[in-house]
Structures are given as structure tokens and as C-alpha cells.
Tab-separated table of C-alpha atoms and ligand atoms in Angstrom:
chain	number	residue	atom	x	y	z
A	70	MET	CA	128.221	50.198	102.936
A	71	THR	CA	131.148	48.636	104.134
A	72	LEU	CA	132.124	44.623	104.552
A	73	ASP	CA	130.492	43.751	107.712
A	74	ILE	CA	132.460	40.715	108.898
A	75	SER	CA	131.387	39.001	112.152
A	76	TYR	CA	134.133	37.359	114.844
A	77	SER	CA	133.690	34.525	116.982
A	78	ALA	CA	135.394	36.439	120.754
A	79	GLU	CA	138.353	34.132	119.787
A	80	VAL	CA	139.078	35.548	116.824
A	81	ALA	CA	138.182	39.407	117.498
A	82	ALA	CA	140.560	38.872	120.060
A	83	ALA	CA	143.435	37.264	118.397
A	84	ARG	CA	143.549	40.165	115.739
A	85	GLN	CA	143.438	42.671	118.630
A	86	PHE	CA	146.663	40.965	119.805
A	87	GLY	CA	147.723	40.433	116.307
A	88	ALA	CA	147.677	36.402	117.419
A	89	PRO	CA	148.197	33.459	114.808
A	90	ILE	CA	144.576	32.797	112.923
A	91	VAL	CA	143.911	29.934	111.091
A	92	ALA	CA	140.897	29.518	108.703
A	93	LEU	CA	138.883	26.912	108.348
A	94	GLU	CA	136.027	26.278	105.504
A	95	SER	CA	132.191	25.038	105.496
A	96	THR	CA	131.604	23.290	103.065
A	97	ILE	CA	133.502	19.977	104.108
A	98	ILE	CA	131.164	20.079	107.286
A	99	THR	CA	127.880	20.139	105.296
A	100	HIS	CA	128.647	18.353	101.977
A	101	GLY	CA	131.572	17.086	102.497
A	102	MET	CA	131.208	14.599	105.901
A	103	PRO	CA	127.992	13.022	107.378
A	104	TYR	CA	126.312	13.966	110.424
A	105	PRO	CA	127.727	13.755	113.350
A	106	ARG	CA	130.979	13.302	112.443
A	107	ASN	CA	131.061	16.053	110.323
A	108	LEU	CA	130.841	18.533	113.904
A	109	GLU	CA	132.873	15.984	115.515
A	110	THR	CA	135.708	16.814	112.537
A	111	ALA	CA	134.717	20.151	112.601
A	112	ARG	CA	135.332	20.421	116.902
A	113	ALA	CA	138.752	18.474	116.565
A	114	VAL	CA	140.347	20.732	114.020
A	115	GLU	CA	139.363	23.600	116.005
A	116	ASP	CA	141.463	22.129	119.067
A	117	ASP	CA	143.849	20.937	117.077
A	118	ILE	CA	144.742	24.335	116.398
A	119	ARG	CA	144.492	26.314	119.351
A	120	ALA	CA	146.240	23.176	120.789
A	121	ALA	CA	149.257	24.566	118.498
A	122	GLY	CA	149.067	27.642	119.688
A	123	ALA	CA	146.608	29.264	117.021
A	124	VAL	CA	142.868	30.374	116.965
A	125	PRO	CA	140.552	28.623	114.340
A	126	ALA	CA	138.353	30.859	112.341
A	127	THR	CA	135.565	28.807	110.404
A	128	ILE	CA	133.979	30.846	107.603
A	129	ALA	CA	130.433	30.920	106.740
A	130	VAL	CA	127.168	32.817	105.999
A	131	LEU	CA	124.741	33.101	108.401
A	132	ASP	CA	121.307	34.537	107.109
A	133	GLY	CA	123.244	36.890	104.751
A	134	ARG	CA	126.263	38.017	107.343
A	135	LEU	CA	130.040	36.449	106.929
A	136	HIS	CA	131.278	34.653	110.347
A	137	ALA	CA	135.126	34.261	110.345
A	138	GLY	CA	135.071	32.281	113.738
A	139	LEU	CA	131.920	30.025	114.937
A	140	ASP	CA	130.469	29.450	118.281
A	141	GLY	CA	129.211	25.822	119.794
A	142	ALA	CA	125.890	26.497	118.377
A	143	GLN	CA	126.312	27.596	114.999
A	144	LEU	CA	128.429	25.690	114.587
A	145	GLU	CA	126.658	22.903	115.711
A	146	ALA	CA	123.473	24.711	113.818
A	147	LEU	CA	125.094	24.542	110.619
A	148	ALA	CA	126.246	20.574	110.523
A	149	GLN	CA	122.692	19.369	110.991
A	150	ARG	CA	121.199	21.644	108.881
A	151	SER	CA	120.906	19.532	105.617
A	152	ASP	CA	119.582	23.210	103.707
A	153	ALA	CA	123.206	25.030	103.586
A	154	ALA	CA	123.912	26.116	99.786
A	155	LYS	CA	127.343	25.614	99.132
A	156	LEU	CA	128.844	29.066	98.222
A	157	SER	CA	131.694	29.570	95.862
A	158	ARG	CA	132.775	32.783	94.474
A	159	ALA	CA	129.673	33.107	91.884
A	160	ASP	CA	127.646	32.633	94.765
A	161	MET	CA	128.654	34.228	98.338
A	162	ALA	CA	127.483	38.066	97.163
A	163	VAL	CA	124.172	36.984	96.152
A	164	ALA	CA	123.797	34.438	99.463
A	165	MET	CA	124.764	37.556	101.120
A	166	ALA	CA	122.312	40.065	99.425
A	167	ARG	CA	119.406	37.415	99.733
A	168	GLY	CA	119.782	36.616	103.838
A	169	MET	CA	120.570	33.005	103.234
A	170	THR	CA	122.667	30.615	105.147
A	171	GLY	CA	126.072	28.988	103.417
A	172	ALA	CA	128.773	27.102	103.266
A	173	THR	CA	131.836	27.782	102.262
A	174	THR	CA	134.021	26.242	99.459
A	175	VAL	CA	138.168	26.839	99.237
A	176	ALA	CA	137.361	29.408	96.786
A	177	ALA	CA	134.604	31.417	98.676
A	178	THR	CA	136.658	31.021	102.594
A	179	MET	CA	139.483	32.436	100.798
A	180	ILE	CA	137.921	35.121	99.701
A	181	ALA	CA	136.055	36.054	103.388
A	182	ALA	CA	140.142	35.105	104.719
A	183	ARG	CA	141.541	37.641	102.980
A	184	ALA	CA	139.154	40.388	103.867
A	185	ALA	CA	139.557	39.450	107.317
A	186	GLY	CA	142.854	39.319	107.011
A	187	ILE	CA	143.923	35.256	107.797
A	188	GLN	CA	146.948	34.683	105.551
A	189	VAL	CA	146.766	30.744	105.494
A	190	PHE	CA	143.440	28.705	105.523
A	191	ALA	CA	143.532	24.576	105.956
A	192	THR	CA	141.241	21.887	104.895
A	193	GLY	CA	140.924	18.764	103.337
A	194	GLY	CA	141.563	18.456	99.531
A	195	ILE	CA	140.558	21.615	97.098
A	196	GLY	CA	138.520	21.228	93.707
A	197	GLY	CA	140.309	20.911	90.510
A	198	VAL	CA	140.017	19.347	86.907
A	199	HIS	CA	137.219	16.699	86.961
A	200	LYS	CA	138.098	13.067	84.922
A	201	GLY	CA	136.182	13.967	81.886
A	202	ALA	CA	136.727	18.089	81.777
A	203	GLU	CA	136.891	17.962	78.029
A	204	ASP	CA	133.317	16.991	77.336
A	205	SER	CA	131.970	18.722	80.896
A	206	PHE	CA	134.039	21.711	81.448
A	207	ASP	CA	133.958	20.942	85.136
A	208	ILE	CA	137.089	22.589	86.257
A	209	SER	CA	136.570	24.097	89.943
A	210	ALA	CA	136.449	27.710	90.986
A	211	ASP	CA	139.277	27.034	93.065
A	212	LEU	CA	141.919	26.763	90.871
A	213	GLN	CA	141.489	30.801	89.831
A	214	GLU	CA	140.834	31.809	92.814
A	215	LEU	CA	144.725	30.173	94.254
A	216	ALA	CA	145.686	32.825	91.355
A	217	GLN	CA	144.210	35.545	92.193
A	218	THR	CA	143.773	35.562	95.718
A	219	ALA	CA	147.307	35.874	98.999
A	220	VAL	CA	146.329	33.291	100.920
A	221	THR	CA	148.162	30.237	101.789
A	222	VAL	CA	146.362	26.396	101.504
A	223	VAL	CA	147.118	23.822	103.488
A	224	CYS	CA	145.176	21.424	101.501
A	225	ALA	CA	146.734	16.999	101.675
A	226	GLY	CA	146.609	17.189	98.049
A	227	ALA	CA	143.633	17.636	95.117
A	228	LYS	CA	141.296	15.490	95.652
A	229	ALA	CA	142.508	11.758	93.948
A	230	ILE	CA	138.424	11.965	92.605
A	231	LEU	CA	139.953	14.669	89.955
A	232	ASP	CA	142.302	14.120	86.606
A	233	LEU	CA	145.714	15.015	88.533
A	234	PRO	CA	147.819	15.520	85.667
A	235	LYS	CA	145.037	18.328	84.367
A	236	THR	CA	144.404	19.818	87.849
A	237	LEU	CA	148.548	20.119	87.890
A	238	GLU	CA	148.460	21.484	84.303
A	239	VAL	CA	146.109	24.338	84.952
A	240	LEU	CA	147.714	25.601	88.296
A	241	GLU	CA	150.977	26.020	86.472
A	242	THR	CA	149.208	27.615	83.399
A	243	LEU	CA	147.632	29.707	86.116
A	244	GLY	CA	151.055	30.651	87.827
A	245	VAL	CA	150.273	28.897	91.493
A	246	PRO	CA	152.926	27.079	93.486
A	247	VAL	CA	152.138	23.950	94.187
A	248	ILE	CA	153.969	22.751	96.773
A	249	ALA	CA	154.361	19.344	98.787
A	250	TYR	CA	155.718	19.667	102.112
A	251	GLY	CA	158.326	16.736	102.841
A	252	GLN	CA	158.164	15.223	100.307
A	253	ASP	CA	158.933	14.981	96.148
A	254	ALA	CA	155.656	13.361	95.227
A	255	LEU	CA	151.991	15.263	94.726
A	256	PRO	CA	149.632	13.837	97.465
A	257	ALA	CA	146.635	12.684	96.007
A	258	PHE	CA	144.193	13.111	99.501
A	259	TRP	CA	143.522	9.751	100.562
A	260	SER	CA	146.732	8.075	99.872
A	261	ARG	CA	150.437	9.975	100.286
A	262	ASP	CA	151.918	9.317	96.724
A	263	SER	CA	150.262	10.335	93.424
A	264	GLY	CA	153.335	8.483	91.383
A	265	LEU	CA	153.140	12.696	90.370
A	266	ALA	CA	156.129	14.775	90.728
A	267	ALA	CA	155.038	17.981	93.163
A	268	PRO	CA	155.797	20.997	91.161
A	269	LEU	CA	157.605	22.633	94.613
A	270	ARG	CA	158.849	21.754	97.479
A	271	LEU	CA	159.381	22.958	101.559
A	272	ASP	CA	160.380	20.925	104.435
A	273	SER	CA	159.346	24.083	106.997
A	274	ALA	CA	156.888	26.166	107.465
A	275	ALA	CA	159.248	28.677	108.182
A	276	GLU	CA	159.952	28.768	104.204
A	277	ILE	CA	156.519	28.522	103.537
A	278	ALA	CA	155.862	31.803	105.575
A	279	ALA	CA	158.193	33.234	103.851
A	280	ALA	CA	157.741	32.858	99.961
A	281	ALA	CA	154.350	34.182	100.466
A	282	GLN	CA	156.085	36.927	101.951
A	283	MET	CA	158.320	36.694	98.575
A	284	ARG	CA	155.394	36.268	96.296
A	285	ALA	CA	153.551	39.535	97.827
A	286	LEU	CA	156.880	41.407	97.840
A	287	LEU	CA	157.345	40.499	94.329
A	288	GLY	CA	153.944	41.418	93.460
A	289	VAL	CA	152.838	38.938	92.726
A	290	PRO	CA	148.722	37.846	93.198
A	291	GLY	CA	147.702	34.968	94.413
A	292	GLY	CA	148.168	32.669	96.982
A	293	GLN	CA	149.853	28.900	97.306
A	294	LEU	CA	148.839	26.143	97.348
A	295	VAL	CA	150.672	23.487	99.740
A	296	ALA	CA	149.971	19.557	99.830
A	297	ASN	CA	150.567	18.079	102.453
A	298	PRO	CA	150.445	13.898	102.993
A	299	VAL	CA	147.855	12.137	104.750
A	300	PRO	CA	150.006	10.781	107.700
A	301	GLU	CA	151.531	7.457	106.860
A	302	ALA	CA	149.005	5.283	109.634
A	303	ASP	CA	145.858	6.475	108.258
A	304	GLU	CA	146.451	6.694	104.550
A	305	ILE	CA	144.855	4.743	102.199
A	306	PRO	CA	147.045	3.584	98.812
A	307	ALA	CA	146.525	4.926	95.913
A	308	ALA	CA	145.737	1.430	93.836
A	309	GLU	CA	143.228	0.659	96.694
A	310	MET	CA	141.417	4.024	95.935
A	311	ALA	CA	141.883	3.867	92.207
A	312	PRO	CA	138.530	1.046	91.787
A	313	VAL	CA	136.690	2.797	94.288
A	314	ILE	CA	137.066	6.443	92.539
A	315	ALA	CA	136.388	4.934	89.153
A	316	GLN	CA	132.613	3.056	89.881
A	317	ALA	CA	131.693	6.121	91.380
A	318	THR	CA	132.693	8.459	88.411
A	319	GLU	CA	131.134	5.840	86.901
A	320	GLU	CA	128.032	6.480	88.846
A	321	ALA	CA	128.009	9.661	89.114
A	322	ALA	CA	128.000	10.349	84.853
A	323	ALA	CA	125.056	7.306	84.006
A	324	GLN	CA	122.826	9.507	87.349
A	325	GLY	CA	123.731	12.404	85.325
A	326	ILE	CA	125.483	14.200	88.503
A	327	ARG	CA	126.352	17.750	87.459
A	328	ALA	CA	128.270	20.941	88.412
A	329	LYS	CA	128.513	21.531	91.961
A	330	ALA	CA	127.165	18.264	93.128
A	331	VAL	CA	129.701	16.371	91.512
A	332	THR	CA	131.758	15.918	94.102
A	333	PRO	CA	130.023	15.772	97.536
A	334	PHE	CA	128.269	12.945	95.398
A	335	LEU	CA	131.841	11.478	94.961
A	336	LEU	CA	133.015	11.639	98.423
A	337	GLY	CA	129.247	10.607	100.246
A	338	ARG	CA	129.715	7.196	97.411
A	339	ILE	CA	133.548	6.769	98.099
A	340	LEU	CA	132.726	7.038	101.735
A	341	GLU	CA	129.682	3.870	101.107
A	342	LEU	CA	131.869	1.779	99.088
A	343	THR	CA	135.191	1.770	101.277
A	344	GLY	CA	132.797	0.964	103.884
A	345	GLY	CA	133.338	4.184	105.985
A	346	ARG	CA	137.650	4.174	105.916
A	347	SER	CA	137.683	6.902	103.089
A	348	LEU	CA	135.608	9.148	105.633
A	349	GLU	CA	137.934	8.034	108.877
A	350	THR	CA	141.409	9.170	106.164
A	351	ASN	CA	139.793	12.427	105.209
A	352	ILE	CA	139.257	13.412	109.151
A	353	ALA	CA	143.062	12.049	109.786
A	354	LEU	CA	144.182	13.763	106.924
A	355	VAL	CA	141.752	17.612	107.733
A	356	ARG	CA	143.685	17.496	111.310
A	357	SER	CA	147.055	16.784	109.950
A	358	ASN	CA	146.659	19.817	107.810
A	359	ALA	CA	145.231	22.664	110.323
A	360	ARG	CA	148.318	21.415	112.648
A	361	LEU	CA	150.652	22.397	109.745
A	362	ALA	CA	148.291	25.476	108.671
A	363	ALA	CA	149.089	26.494	112.581
A	364	ALA	CA	152.157	26.337	112.473
A	365	ILE	CA	152.730	28.813	109.034
A	366	ALA	CA	149.894	31.112	110.707
A	367	LYS	CA	152.639	31.608	113.787
A	368	GLU	CA	154.833	32.149	111.229
A	369	PHE	CA	153.665	34.909	109.592
A	370	THR	CA	152.941	36.571	113.108
A	371	ARG	CA	156.715	36.319	112.986
A	372	LEU	CA	157.071	37.973	109.674
A	373	ARG	CA	154.903	40.598	110.495
B	417	LIG	N1	138.066	19.195	101.133
B	417	LIG	C1	137.322	17.856	101.693
B	417	LIG	N2	135.769	17.982	101.883
B	417	LIG	C2	135.379	18.875	100.707
B	417	LIG	C3	135.890	19.922	100.207
B	417	LIG	C4	137.119	19.694	101.022
B	417	LIG	O1	137.957	16.866	102.307
B	417	LIG	O2	133.767	18.639	100.975
B	417	LIG	C5	134.813	20.923	99.373
B	417	LIG	C6	135.994	21.991	99.626
B	417	LIG	O3	134.956	23.364	99.500
B	417	LIG	C7	136.432	21.873	98.003
B	417	LIG	C8	134.572	21.718	97.356
B	417	LIG	O4	136.464	23.591	97.461
B	417	LIG	O5	135.303	20.208	97.949
B	417	LIG	C9	135.368	21.432	96.130
B	417	LIG	O6	133.643	21.794	94.857
B	417	LIG	P1	134.039	21.789	93.816
B	417	LIG	O7	134.909	20.587	93.088
B	417	LIG	O8	132.026	21.459	93.080
B	417	LIG	O9	134.911	23.345	93.335
B	418	LIG	MN1	132.765	21.996	89.341
């Protein structure tokens, strides 16, 4: 048995001609944003990548088949269904064996991207160490995946709902390069500045692609995390987000929200508490990350 990936027509053509490809995750569609903004955003992000001269490959498991690139109808069906599973490293293979439909997290999308030969992937924010992890042990599988799987992940920083200092410590322990793009501070998803210094900084897509190449040449496994600050016009300052995040986090604890449900719950509550403003910022930052990822994908094709 071999892994049979279903490629969309544009991704199949890009693979054939060696054109730049950017992978996209789908949990942000099914569990990160409400319908219909999730669908509009997924389409806009794909168009941003095309406009930047690369090909988008949205990753998902549909009826047990791993897809790299969804057509319009598949994307719409996924965005509309409320029963899609949230698949990470632990569950993707089981979902495929059972013929299930599910969206891929950052970790699962990295696995799929590597299997499809795609070197770069854009998302909003990765998972990390949750606040209170000393009691809950809630640390996203995304962090381990970055240590193992050679894909460059472009995000806007770890989501600010997390314990960012602890997330940085774990990434350092795992040997994951955390690279702020164009600034010294680590961005914090909705905000440009987390108040923490980023361990590394690069200022061009070419350097980011070259660093991935060097890592591979050194024989070091794993990927790299690029933290691209949300555009200034779209940011919500960290001081404004802090009380909202604190309230949502308290509610999650009071309601006994656990495991995979934590991140979707927090994002949903923060959307309500900000009157929808956090969603607009989330959309803007994903689109900005997609444009940077396309530039990096083009540099990867130059290095080949
Ligand atoms: N970025 C967003 N919205 C999201 C996510 C990322 O803007 O919903 C998803 C990603 O799929 C990421 C997941 O892998 O949240 C993290 O979930 P957890 O904390 O359960 O590992
Ligand atoms: Mn978790």
C-alpha cells in the first residue's frame, strides 16, 4: 500500500512543473472561524497566494482521502459542515483508515505537506503551551511537529491565548528556530508585539528559504517557525487583548473545557467579547502570512 494523495488540478500541475506551492491548514476553517467568514477567508487566502505567483494547497481529509488542494465545491462543503473532526498528528491516520472527514491542524498539515513535497505552509497562529499547563499539561502537538518535520510554518506568532514565555522555552528545548520577520519582538497574533524578544530575526524571504536549506544540509531534522507581525492597520494592541483573553480563559476553566476543545472555545469567546473585531484581525493576519509564504515558496524553487 502506498500513500495516495489527491491533488487539485492546479497543485498537480505545479508539482509537475516545479512551480511554488504553499500549503494551508483547514482547522482554521472548521474550528477557527464561523461560517460564512471561514469560507470567504479560505478563498481570499488562496487568491492572495495565486496573486503572489504561487499555488495554494489546502490540506484536509475527505472521506478518508488525504487532499492537497481542494476544488471550490470541496472547500465550500468543508466550511459548511459542523461535524468535521479536528485532526492532529495523533488522529490523522485513524481518520483516514476509518474513511472520516476532518480538518488538519498545524501539526497534521505539516505531515501532509512534507508527504506532498511542499516546503512552506501558512496559518494564523500555531498551538503552544496553554496558560495553566503546569496543571493541565495542555501543550499543543504543533510544537513537537515543528521539531520533527521539515516544513517552514508562517504564522503571526503563537496565539496570545497561550503562555508565550513557556511556549518559547519549549520551542527552544525542541531546537525549533523561532524567527521574527522584519522586527526584533515576537509578535502575539492579534498584536504585533508580545513584549518578548524573538530568539531570531530575518528580514527577507530569501534568507528564510536559505536557512531551511542550511538546516537540511546540516542534517538537522525539523522545520522552522516564522512569526510575521499582523499589519499595523489591523492589529489590536496587547493591552486591549489581555483582559479579553483573561476572561475567556477563566470561562473555559469554569466550564471544564479540555483538550482539543480549548482553542476553538477561546477563539469563539474572544470573537464574541471583542464584538467581532478579533475575527477581522485574524483574517488580516492569515492573508498577510499567505503572501509571505508565497514569497518564501518562490525562493525555495530558486534554490532547487
Ligand atoms: N490559527 C488560527 N486559527 C486556528 C488555528 C490556527 O488563526 O483555529 C488552529 C490550528 O489548526 C492549530 C490549532 O494547529 O488551532 C491548535 O490547536 P491545539 O491548541 O488544540 O493544538
Ligand atoms: Mn491542546
